[in-house]
Coordinates of C-alpha atoms in Angstrom, one line a residue:
M1 CA -6.8 -2.7 1.3
R2 CA -3.9 -2.0 3.7
W3 CA -1.7 0.9 3.0
T4 CA 1.8 0.4 4.4
L5 CA 4.3 3.2 4.2
K6 CA 7.9 1.9 3.8
P7 CA 10.2 3.1 6.6
N8 CA 12.3 6.1 5.8
P9 CA 15.9 5.2 5.3
D10 CA 18.8 6.9 7.1
P11 CA 18.6 10.6 6.2
A12 CA 22.4 11.0 6.1
V13 CA 22.7 8.1 3.6
V14 CA 19.9 9.6 1.5
K15 CA 21.4 13.1 1.4
A16 CA 24.9 11.8 0.6
L17 CA 23.5 9.8 -2.3
A18 CA 21.4 12.7 -3.6
D19 CA 24.4 15.0 -3.5
S20 CA 26.6 12.4 -5.4
L21 CA 24.0 11.9 -8.1
N22 CA 22.7 15.5 -8.2
V23 CA 19.1 14.3 -7.8
E24 CA 16.3 15.2 -5.5
E25 CA 16.3 13.5 -2.1
L26 CA 13.0 11.7 -3.1
V27 CA 14.9 9.9 -5.9
A28 CA 17.7 9.0 -3.5
Q29 CA 15.2 7.7 -0.9
L30 CA 13.7 5.4 -3.6
L31 CA 17.2 4.1 -4.4
V32 CA 18.2 3.5 -0.8
Q33 CA 14.9 1.6 -0.3
R34 CA 16.1 -0.7 -3.1
G35 CA 19.5 -1.3 -1.5
I36 CA 21.4 1.2 -3.5
T37 CA 23.5 3.4 -1.2
N38 CA 26.4 4.9 -3.3
Y39 CA 27.3 6.3 -6.7
E40 CA 28.7 3.0 -8.1
E41 CA 25.7 1.0 -7.1
A42 CA 23.4 3.6 -8.6
K43 CA 25.4 3.6 -11.8
A44 CA 25.1 -0.2 -12.0
F45 CA 21.3 0.1 -11.4
F46 CA 20.6 2.8 -14.0
R47 CA 23.1 1.5 -16.6
P48 CA 23.2 -2.4 -16.4
Q49 CA 26.1 -3.9 -18.2
L50 CA 26.6 -7.5 -19.4
H51 CA 30.0 -7.5 -17.7
H52 CA 28.1 -7.2 -14.4
L53 CA 27.0 -10.8 -14.8
H54 CA 28.7 -13.3 -12.5
D55 CA 31.3 -15.9 -13.7
P56 CA 29.1 -18.9 -14.6
F57 CA 31.8 -21.3 -13.3
L58 CA 31.0 -20.0 -9.7
M59 CA 27.9 -22.3 -9.9
K60 CA 28.4 -25.7 -8.4
D61 CA 29.0 -28.4 -11.0
M62 CA 29.2 -25.9 -14.0
D63 CA 32.7 -27.3 -14.9
L64 CA 31.3 -30.8 -14.9
A65 CA 28.3 -29.8 -17.1
V66 CA 30.5 -28.0 -19.7
A67 CA 33.0 -30.9 -19.8
R68 CA 30.2 -33.5 -20.4
I69 CA 28.7 -31.5 -23.2
L70 CA 32.0 -30.9 -24.9
R71 CA 32.8 -34.7 -24.6
A72 CA 29.4 -35.5 -26.1
I73 CA 30.0 -33.1 -29.1
E74 CA 33.6 -34.5 -29.6
S75 CA 32.4 -38.1 -29.6
G76 CA 29.3 -37.5 -31.8
E77 CA 26.7 -38.4 -29.1
R78 CA 23.1 -37.4 -29.5
I79 CA 21.9 -34.8 -27.0
L80 CA 18.3 -34.3 -25.8
V81 CA 17.2 -30.9 -24.5
Y82 CA 14.3 -31.5 -22.1
G83 CA 12.1 -28.9 -20.5
D84 CA 8.8 -28.2 -18.8
Y85 CA 5.7 -27.2 -20.7
D86 CA 5.4 -23.7 -19.2
V87 CA 7.0 -20.5 -20.4
D88 CA 10.2 -20.9 -18.3
G89 CA 10.6 -24.5 -19.6
T90 CA 9.8 -23.9 -23.3
T91 CA 12.0 -20.8 -23.5
S92 CA 14.8 -22.8 -21.8
V93 CA 14.5 -25.5 -24.4
A94 CA 14.4 -23.0 -27.2
L95 CA 17.5 -21.2 -25.8
M96 CA 19.6 -24.3 -25.1
S97 CA 18.7 -26.2 -28.4
S98 CA 19.3 -23.1 -30.5
Y99 CA 22.7 -22.5 -29.0
L100 CA 23.8 -26.1 -29.2
R101 CA 22.6 -26.5 -32.8
S102 CA 24.8 -23.5 -33.7
K103 CA 27.8 -25.7 -32.7
Y104 CA 26.6 -29.3 -33.4
P105 CA 23.7 -30.9 -35.3
E106 CA 22.9 -33.9 -33.2
I107 CA 20.4 -32.1 -30.9
D108 CA 16.8 -33.2 -30.2
T109 CA 14.2 -31.6 -28.0
Y110 CA 11.5 -33.0 -25.7
I111 CA 8.6 -31.4 -23.8
P112 CA 6.5 -33.7 -21.7
D113 CA 2.8 -33.9 -22.3
R114 CA 0.9 -32.0 -19.6
Y115 CA -1.8 -34.5 -19.5
G116 CA -0.1 -37.8 -20.3
E117 CA 3.1 -37.3 -18.5
G118 CA 2.7 -34.4 -16.1
Y119 CA 5.3 -32.0 -14.8
G120 CA 9.0 -32.6 -14.9
V121 CA 11.2 -35.5 -16.1
S122 CA 9.1 -38.5 -17.1
F123 CA 9.9 -42.2 -17.7
Q124 CA 8.3 -41.7 -21.2
G125 CA 10.9 -39.0 -22.0
I126 CA 13.7 -41.2 -20.9
D127 CA 12.3 -44.1 -23.0
Y128 CA 12.1 -41.7 -26.0
A129 CA 15.8 -40.9 -25.4
E130 CA 16.8 -44.6 -25.3
D131 CA 14.7 -45.3 -28.5
N132 CA 16.5 -42.5 -30.3
G133 CA 20.0 -43.3 -29.4
I134 CA 20.4 -40.4 -27.0
T135 CA 23.1 -40.7 -24.3
L136 CA 22.9 -37.2 -22.7
I137 CA 19.8 -35.3 -21.5
I138 CA 20.0 -31.7 -20.4
A139 CA 16.9 -31.0 -18.3
L140 CA 15.9 -27.4 -17.8
D141 CA 13.4 -25.9 -15.3
C142 CA 12.9 -29.4 -13.8
G143 CA 14.7 -32.4 -12.5
I144 CA 15.9 -31.3 -9.1
K145 CA 13.7 -33.9 -7.4
A146 CA 13.8 -36.5 -10.2
I147 CA 15.9 -39.0 -8.3
E148 CA 14.1 -42.1 -9.4
K149 CA 13.9 -40.9 -13.1
V150 CA 17.6 -40.1 -13.3
S151 CA 18.5 -43.5 -11.8
Y152 CA 16.3 -45.1 -14.4
A153 CA 18.2 -43.2 -17.1
R154 CA 21.6 -44.2 -15.7
E155 CA 20.6 -47.8 -15.9
K156 CA 20.0 -47.3 -19.6
G157 CA 23.4 -45.6 -20.1
I158 CA 21.9 -42.1 -20.3
D159 CA 23.5 -39.2 -18.4
F160 CA 21.7 -36.2 -17.1
I161 CA 22.6 -32.6 -16.6
I162 CA 20.1 -30.8 -14.4
C163 CA 19.5 -27.0 -14.9
D164 CA 16.9 -26.1 -12.3
H165 CA 16.0 -23.3 -9.9
H166 CA 13.4 -25.0 -7.7
R167 CA 14.2 -25.9 -4.1
P168 CA 16.1 -29.2 -3.8
G169 CA 14.9 -32.0 -1.5
S170 CA 17.2 -33.7 1.0
L171 CA 18.8 -35.8 -1.8
L172 CA 20.0 -34.7 -5.2
P173 CA 19.6 -36.8 -8.4
D174 CA 22.6 -38.9 -9.4
A175 CA 23.3 -36.7 -12.4
V176 CA 26.6 -35.8 -14.0
A177 CA 26.0 -32.2 -13.0
V178 CA 23.2 -30.5 -11.0
L179 CA 23.1 -26.8 -11.7
D180 CA 20.8 -25.1 -9.2
P181 CA 21.8 -21.9 -7.3
K182 CA 19.4 -23.0 -4.5
R183 CA 21.6 -26.0 -3.7
E184 CA 22.9 -25.6 -0.1
D185 CA 26.4 -26.3 -1.2
C186 CA 26.3 -23.9 -4.1
E187 CA 28.1 -20.6 -3.5
Y188 CA 26.9 -18.9 -6.6
P189 CA 26.3 -15.2 -5.6
Y190 CA 22.8 -14.8 -7.1
K191 CA 20.1 -17.3 -6.0
E192 CA 17.0 -15.9 -7.9
L193 CA 17.6 -17.1 -11.5
C194 CA 14.7 -18.7 -13.3
G195 CA 15.2 -22.0 -15.1
C196 CA 16.0 -20.2 -18.4
G197 CA 18.4 -18.1 -16.5
V198 CA 20.3 -21.2 -15.3
G199 CA 20.3 -22.4 -18.8
F200 CA 21.7 -19.1 -19.9
K201 CA 24.5 -19.4 -17.4
L202 CA 25.3 -22.8 -19.0
I203 CA 25.6 -21.4 -22.5
Q204 CA 27.6 -18.5 -21.1
A205 CA 30.0 -21.0 -19.6
L206 CA 30.1 -22.9 -23.0
G207 CA 30.7 -19.6 -24.8
T208 CA 33.5 -18.7 -22.5
T209 CA 35.1 -22.1 -23.2
Y210 CA 34.7 -21.4 -27.0
G211 CA 36.3 -18.0 -26.5
E212 CA 33.1 -16.1 -27.5
D213 CA 32.4 -12.6 -26.3
I214 CA 29.4 -12.2 -24.0
H215 CA 27.7 -9.8 -26.5
S216 CA 27.4 -12.8 -28.9
L217 CA 24.7 -14.1 -26.6
L218 CA 22.5 -11.1 -26.9
P219 CA 20.1 -12.8 -29.4
Y220 CA 19.2 -15.3 -26.7
L221 CA 18.2 -12.7 -24.1
D222 CA 14.7 -12.2 -25.5
L223 CA 14.0 -15.7 -24.3
V224 CA 15.5 -15.1 -20.9
A225 CA 13.6 -11.9 -20.3
T226 CA 10.3 -13.6 -21.2
A227 CA 11.0 -16.4 -18.7
I228 CA 12.0 -13.9 -16.0
G229 CA 8.7 -12.0 -16.5
A230 CA 6.5 -15.1 -16.7
D231 CA 8.1 -16.9 -13.7
I232 CA 7.7 -13.9 -11.5
V233 CA 11.2 -14.0 -10.2
P234 CA 12.8 -10.9 -8.6
I235 CA 14.1 -8.3 -11.1
T236 CA 17.2 -7.7 -9.0
G237 CA 20.9 -8.5 -9.5
E238 CA 21.6 -10.6 -12.6
N239 CA 17.9 -10.8 -13.4
R240 CA 17.8 -7.0 -13.8
V241 CA 20.7 -7.1 -16.3
L242 CA 19.2 -10.1 -18.2
S243 CA 15.8 -8.5 -18.3
F244 CA 17.1 -5.1 -19.3
Y245 CA 19.0 -6.4 -22.3
G246 CA 16.3 -9.0 -23.1
L247 CA 13.6 -6.3 -23.4
Q248 CA 16.0 -4.3 -25.6
Q249 CA 16.2 -7.3 -27.8
I250 CA 12.5 -7.8 -27.9
N251 CA 11.9 -4.2 -28.9
S252 CA 14.8 -3.9 -31.4
N253 CA 15.6 -7.3 -33.0
P254 CA 13.3 -10.1 -31.7
R255 CA 13.5 -13.6 -33.0
A256 CA 10.9 -14.5 -35.6
G257 CA 8.5 -16.1 -33.2
F258 CA 8.4 -13.0 -30.9
R259 CA 8.1 -10.7 -33.9
A260 CA 5.1 -12.7 -35.1
I261 CA 3.4 -12.3 -31.7
I262 CA 4.2 -8.6 -31.5
E263 CA 2.7 -8.0 -35.0
Q264 CA -0.6 -9.4 -33.7
T265 CA -0.7 -7.0 -30.7
K266 CA 0.0 -3.8 -32.7
K267 CA 2.0 -2.5 -29.7
R268 CA 5.0 -0.4 -30.3
E269 CA 7.2 -1.0 -27.2
F270 CA 7.1 -3.8 -24.7
T271 CA 7.8 -3.5 -21.0
N272 CA 8.2 -6.4 -18.6
T273 CA 4.5 -6.0 -17.7
D274 CA 3.7 -6.4 -21.4
V275 CA 5.8 -9.6 -21.5
V276 CA 3.9 -10.9 -18.5
F277 CA 0.4 -10.1 -19.8
I278 CA 0.8 -10.2 -23.6
I279 CA 3.6 -12.5 -24.7
A280 CA 3.8 -15.1 -21.8
P281 CA 0.1 -16.1 -21.9
R282 CA 0.4 -16.8 -25.6
I283 CA 3.5 -19.0 -25.1
N284 CA 1.8 -20.7 -22.2
A285 CA -1.4 -21.3 -24.1
A286 CA 0.3 -23.9 -26.3
G287 CA 1.2 -26.1 -23.3
R288 CA -2.1 -25.5 -21.6
M289 CA -4.4 -26.3 -24.5
E290 CA -2.4 -28.5 -26.9
H291 CA 1.3 -29.2 -26.4
G292 CA 4.4 -27.2 -25.3
R293 CA 6.3 -28.4 -28.4
H294 CA 4.3 -25.9 -30.4
A295 CA 5.8 -23.1 -28.3
V296 CA 9.3 -24.4 -28.8
A297 CA 8.7 -24.7 -32.5
L298 CA 7.6 -21.1 -32.7
L299 CA 10.5 -19.8 -30.6
T300 CA 13.1 -21.6 -32.7
E301 CA 11.6 -20.9 -36.1
T302 CA 13.8 -18.7 -38.2
S303 CA 11.4 -18.0 -41.1
L304 CA 9.1 -15.0 -40.3
Q305 CA 6.4 -16.3 -42.6
Q306 CA 6.4 -19.7 -40.9
A307 CA 6.4 -18.0 -37.5
R308 CA 3.4 -15.9 -38.4
E309 CA 1.4 -19.1 -39.3
M310 CA 2.5 -20.7 -36.0
A311 CA 1.6 -17.6 -34.0
A312 CA -1.9 -17.6 -35.5
G313 CA -2.4 -21.1 -34.3
I314 CA -1.1 -20.3 -30.8
E315 CA -3.4 -17.2 -30.8
D316 CA -6.3 -19.7 -31.3
F317 CA -5.1 -21.7 -28.3
N318 CA -5.0 -18.5 -26.3
T319 CA -8.5 -17.5 -27.2
E320 CA -9.7 -21.0 -26.2
R321 CA -7.8 -20.7 -22.9
K322 CA -9.5 -17.4 -22.1
G323 CA -12.9 -18.9 -22.4
L324 CA -12.1 -21.9 -20.2
D325 CA -10.4 -19.7 -17.7
Q326 CA -13.5 -17.5 -17.3
E327 CA -15.9 -20.5 -17.1
I328 CA -13.9 -22.5 -14.5
T329 CA -13.2 -19.4 -12.4
E330 CA -17.0 -18.7 -12.2
E331 CA -17.6 -22.4 -11.2
A332 CA -14.9 -22.3 -8.6
L333 CA -16.2 -19.1 -7.0
L334 CA -19.7 -20.6 -6.9
Q335 CA -18.3 -23.7 -5.2
I336 CA -16.7 -21.5 -2.5
R337 CA -20.0 -19.6 -1.9
E338 CA -22.2 -22.7 -1.9
N339 CA -19.9 -24.4 0.6
R340 CA -19.9 -21.2 2.7
E341 CA -16.1 -21.2 2.7
E342 CA -15.5 -17.5 2.2
E343 CA -14.2 -16.9 5.7
R344 CA -11.7 -19.8 5.8
F345 CA -8.0 -19.1 5.9
T346 CA -7.6 -21.0 2.6
S347 CA -9.5 -21.6 -0.7
V348 CA -9.3 -25.2 -1.8
V349 CA -11.7 -26.3 -4.7
Y350 CA -12.0 -29.4 -6.9
K351 CA -13.9 -30.6 -9.9
D352 CA -12.9 -33.6 -11.9
S353 CA -13.8 -32.0 -15.3
W354 CA -11.8 -28.8 -14.9
H355 CA -9.2 -28.4 -17.6
K356 CA -5.7 -29.1 -16.1
G357 CA -4.1 -26.5 -18.4
V358 CA -5.9 -23.5 -16.7
I359 CA -6.1 -24.4 -13.0
G360 CA -3.0 -22.3 -12.3
I361 CA -4.7 -19.2 -13.8
V362 CA -7.9 -20.0 -11.9
A363 CA -6.0 -20.2 -8.7
S364 CA -4.6 -16.8 -9.3
R365 CA -8.1 -15.4 -10.0
L366 CA -9.4 -16.9 -6.8
T367 CA -6.5 -15.4 -4.8
E368 CA -7.4 -12.0 -6.3
T369 CA -11.0 -12.4 -5.2
Y370 CA -10.7 -13.8 -1.6
Y371 CA -7.0 -13.1 -1.0
R372 CA -6.2 -16.5 0.6
P373 CA -3.6 -19.2 -0.1
T374 CA -5.4 -21.1 -2.8
L375 CA -5.4 -24.6 -4.4
V376 CA -7.4 -25.6 -7.4
F377 CA -7.6 -29.4 -8.0
T378 CA -8.7 -31.4 -11.0
K379 CA -8.5 -35.0 -12.1
S380 CA -5.3 -36.1 -13.8
G381 CA -5.4 -39.8 -14.8
D382 CA -6.1 -41.7 -11.6
K383 CA -4.7 -38.9 -9.4
L384 CA -5.7 -35.4 -8.5
A385 CA -3.4 -32.5 -9.6
A386 CA -3.5 -29.0 -8.2
S387 CA -1.9 -25.6 -8.7
A388 CA -1.3 -23.5 -5.6
R389 CA -1.0 -19.7 -5.3
S390 CA -0.3 -17.7 -2.3
V391 CA -0.7 -14.1 -0.9
R392 CA 2.2 -11.7 -0.4
G393 CA 4.3 -12.6 2.6
F394 CA 3.1 -16.2 3.0
D395 CA 5.2 -19.2 1.9
V396 CA 2.8 -21.8 0.4
Y397 CA 5.7 -24.2 -0.3
E398 CA 6.4 -24.4 3.5
A399 CA 2.7 -24.9 4.2
L400 CA 2.7 -27.8 1.8
E401 CA 5.7 -29.3 3.5
G402 CA 3.5 -29.3 6.7
C403 CA 1.1 -31.5 4.8
A404 CA 3.6 -33.8 3.1
D405 CA 2.2 -37.0 4.6
C406 CA -1.1 -36.2 2.7
I407 CA 0.6 -35.5 -0.6
E408 CA 2.3 -37.8 -3.1
Q409 CA 4.4 -35.2 -4.9
F410 CA 4.9 -31.5 -4.8
G411 CA 7.3 -28.8 -5.8
G412 CA 7.5 -25.1 -6.5
H413 CA 8.3 -21.8 -4.9
K414 CA 7.2 -19.5 -2.1
Y415 CA 4.2 -18.1 -4.0
A416 CA 3.4 -20.9 -6.5
A417 CA 3.5 -24.6 -6.4
G418 CA 2.1 -27.8 -7.9
L419 CA 1.1 -31.1 -6.3
T420 CA -0.5 -34.4 -6.9
L421 CA -2.3 -36.8 -4.5
S422 CA -4.8 -39.6 -4.6
E423 CA -8.5 -38.9 -4.5
T424 CA -8.8 -40.6 -1.1
Q425 CA -6.3 -38.1 0.3
F426 CA -8.2 -35.0 -0.8
S427 CA -10.5 -34.4 2.2
T428 CA -7.7 -35.1 4.7
F429 CA -5.4 -32.8 2.8
K430 CA -8.0 -30.0 2.5
E431 CA -8.5 -29.9 6.3
R432 CA -4.8 -30.3 7.1
F433 CA -3.9 -27.4 4.7
E434 CA -6.5 -25.2 6.4
K435 CA -5.1 -26.0 9.9
V436 CA -1.5 -25.5 8.8
V437 CA -2.2 -22.1 7.2
A438 CA -4.5 -21.0 10.1
A439 CA -1.8 -21.8 12.6
S440 CA 1.0 -20.1 10.7
I441 CA -0.3 -17.1 8.8
D442 CA -0.3 -13.6 10.1
P443 CA -4.0 -12.5 9.8
A444 CA -2.8 -9.1 8.5
L445 CA -1.6 -11.0 5.4
L446 CA -5.2 -11.9 4.5
T447 CA -5.9 -8.3 3.6
P448 CA -4.2 -7.0 0.4
E449 CA -1.4 -4.6 1.0
I450 CA -0.2 -1.6 -1.0
A451 CA 3.4 -0.9 -0.1
V452 CA 3.9 2.8 -0.5
D453 CA 7.4 4.1 -1.2
A454 CA 7.0 7.7 -0.1
R455 CA 4.5 10.3 1.0
I456 CA 4.8 13.3 -1.4
S457 CA 3.0 16.5 -2.4
L458 CA 1.8 17.1 -5.9
S459 CA 4.2 20.0 -6.2
Q460 CA 7.0 17.4 -6.3
V461 CA 5.6 15.8 -9.4
S462 CA 7.5 17.0 -12.4
P463 CA 8.6 15.9 -15.9
R464 CA 12.2 15.5 -14.6
L465 CA 11.0 13.2 -11.8
L466 CA 9.0 11.1 -14.3
R467 CA 12.1 10.8 -16.6
I468 CA 14.2 9.6 -13.8
L469 CA 11.6 7.1 -12.6
A470 CA 11.4 5.7 -16.1
Q471 CA 15.0 4.6 -15.7
F472 CA 14.1 2.5 -12.7
A473 CA 12.6 0.0 -15.2
P474 CA 12.4 -2.9 -15.8
F475 CA 9.8 -3.2 -13.1
G476 CA 8.7 -6.4 -11.3
P477 CA 9.1 -8.3 -8.0
G478 CA 11.9 -6.7 -6.0
N479 CA 11.7 -3.5 -8.0
H480 CA 8.1 -2.5 -8.4
A481 CA 7.3 0.8 -10.0
P482 CA 7.5 3.4 -7.2
L483 CA 4.2 4.1 -5.5
F484 CA 3.4 7.4 -3.8
M485 CA 0.8 8.6 -1.3
A486 CA -0.6 12.1 -1.4
E487 CA -3.0 13.4 1.3
R488 CA -5.8 16.0 1.3
L489 CA -6.4 16.0 -2.4
Q490 CA -9.5 17.4 -4.1
D491 CA -11.2 16.8 -7.4
T492 CA -11.2 19.7 -9.8
G493 CA -14.9 19.2 -10.3
Y494 CA -15.0 17.0 -13.3
A495 CA -14.7 13.5 -11.8
R496 CA -16.6 10.8 -13.7
T497 CA -16.7 7.1 -14.4
V498 CA -15.4 5.9 -17.8
G499 CA -15.3 2.7 -19.7
G500 CA -18.2 0.8 -21.2
D501 CA -19.6 -0.3 -17.8
G502 CA -18.3 2.7 -15.8
K503 CA -15.7 0.6 -14.0
H504 CA -12.9 3.2 -14.2
L505 CA -12.5 6.6 -12.6
K506 CA -11.3 9.7 -14.4
L507 CA -10.6 13.0 -12.6
G508 CA -8.3 15.9 -12.1
V509 CA -6.7 16.4 -8.7
V510 CA -5.3 19.4 -6.8
Q511 CA -3.6 19.9 -3.5
K512 CA -3.2 23.2 -1.7
G513 CA -0.6 25.2 -3.6
S514 CA -0.3 22.8 -6.6
R515 CA -1.4 22.8 -10.2
P516 CA -4.1 20.3 -11.3
V517 CA -2.9 16.9 -12.3
S518 CA -5.0 14.4 -14.3
A519 CA -5.6 11.0 -12.8
I520 CA -7.0 7.6 -13.9
G521 CA -8.1 4.8 -11.6
F522 CA -8.8 1.5 -13.3
N523 CA -11.5 -0.5 -11.6
L524 CA -12.0 2.4 -9.2
G525 CA -15.3 3.6 -10.6
H526 CA -17.1 2.6 -7.4
Q527 CA -15.0 5.3 -5.6
L528 CA -16.7 8.2 -7.4
P529 CA -18.6 9.3 -4.3
T530 CA -15.3 9.4 -2.3
V531 CA -14.0 12.3 -4.5
Q532 CA -17.2 14.2 -5.3
G533 CA -18.6 17.3 -3.6
G534 CA -15.3 18.9 -2.8
K535 CA -14.4 16.2 -0.2
F536 CA -10.7 15.8 0.7
F537 CA -9.3 12.3 0.1
D538 CA -5.9 10.5 0.1
A539 CA -4.6 8.5 -2.8
V540 CA -1.9 6.0 -3.6
F541 CA -0.6 6.2 -7.2
A542 CA 2.2 5.6 -9.7
L543 CA 3.3 8.3 -12.1
E544 CA 3.0 7.7 -15.8
E545 CA 3.2 9.6 -19.1
N546 CA -0.2 10.1 -20.8
E547 CA -0.4 10.7 -24.5
W548 CA -3.7 11.9 -25.9
N549 CA -4.3 13.5 -29.4
G550 CA -0.6 14.2 -29.7
S551 CA -0.3 15.9 -26.4
V552 CA 1.9 14.4 -23.6
S553 CA 1.3 15.0 -19.9
I554 CA 1.9 13.5 -16.5
Q555 CA -0.9 11.4 -15.1
L556 CA -1.5 9.8 -11.7
K557 CA -2.3 6.1 -12.1
L558 CA -4.4 5.6 -9.0
K559 CA -4.1 2.3 -7.1
D560 CA -6.5 3.2 -4.2
L561 CA -8.4 6.0 -2.6
R562 CA -9.7 6.7 0.9

């Protein structure tokens, strides 16, 4: 594990910000590291406001999209809301269909079958639209590369509005409107929206046209916050505002589907991390194990009793998913070891019987184990399909572009992508991908990195600091919970391993001149010898509140020791 201490920002800027906010320079340093350099920026960071959201009509083609939807409503056309089968796609469909149905009844939804149709806009989906008299399709979280499919629809008299956030290709589909902040000709100020975020901008634009106040859209933000967390987009700019209010909605007045999931977890308050690891996997499980339409049904259900029954079914899907995930991960790790590929720059594995619905999770597990750009392939019809995951700092999408002649189709982001190719291309692709990555990756990126915000002493740890740090939330990419490093620590003499198998480390730590502070290190049980016998050690940690038997105290959440 590499420890990298972030550079200290300009001391004059830090001091000026600390003085204006009346906070410690440590807090000001953390803010400056996050691009916040003055009082107004800090105010916007700590107190996000809905009026901080950008004008949706700044997005290229937004006026065209709104005009086409209004014309469809006025002329009584049937509208199909189409989305991908993952969390971003299903929440997008739930958001758009719920909003449009509040204005107009002729709304249908469509989620492609992961196994029969695959990712994105499908010919089957367009045929469904034609068979059901639909003349306008709003595609969410997909469609930016669906040039052939959109042309096919146009031949049938069906218009498309694309709401996507993936990187466009050299050509755009011939749609009525293509909403994607990553378009080169789009001057929208914020580029990191997820698919559901782009969908929200469209309903924000429609709401503006209808004369609605932005606060009337609050009930939709639980969906947007869930998509932001699940799609691992940066929680900066507009995403921070949307996530902040969406989490408030989840914790205070969630839709029936989320309430039903929350009831199963027995958890009192949800953070973005909880959304990522508790809510999102359950929503995803429907599309992975059965069909994404089950997720949309849950997220649009208004009866709590019905939602509870649906959530129970989705919980069964999630339990099944966990078993497959573990089984396939073990098989994939064994394949790497048997092929003696542990020292390669990449991990590329394939088995025709692996469940397509969990290969993305397995790719993430392999990346955690070997910390390499990773692809997990399985059979999908007469093709091979793969999910790709990357390591911090390496753009796997660009690496796939370097292998484009060995791939039939691919799309995605810097750290996650999907692709399909023929079985005859697999061996060639595997070696090409290894060569492309080996030639372009900085070897340092193949060792996991902990980015440390600041070096501190334990004497700086206080309840006031913890209260201020809590206001840095929601945490996620672009705004991780601050990590600190403290040096020459010692155990108070009671260090021990905890947990059923002794995987975790529990201890009290002191530093010269400081009071003891409790600490917990999950999956750090193997580090017990590092801290025993009065030895000095360094630690990287986050600060958290620990409640035990009614008593609340500050605790170090250890990330690594040395």
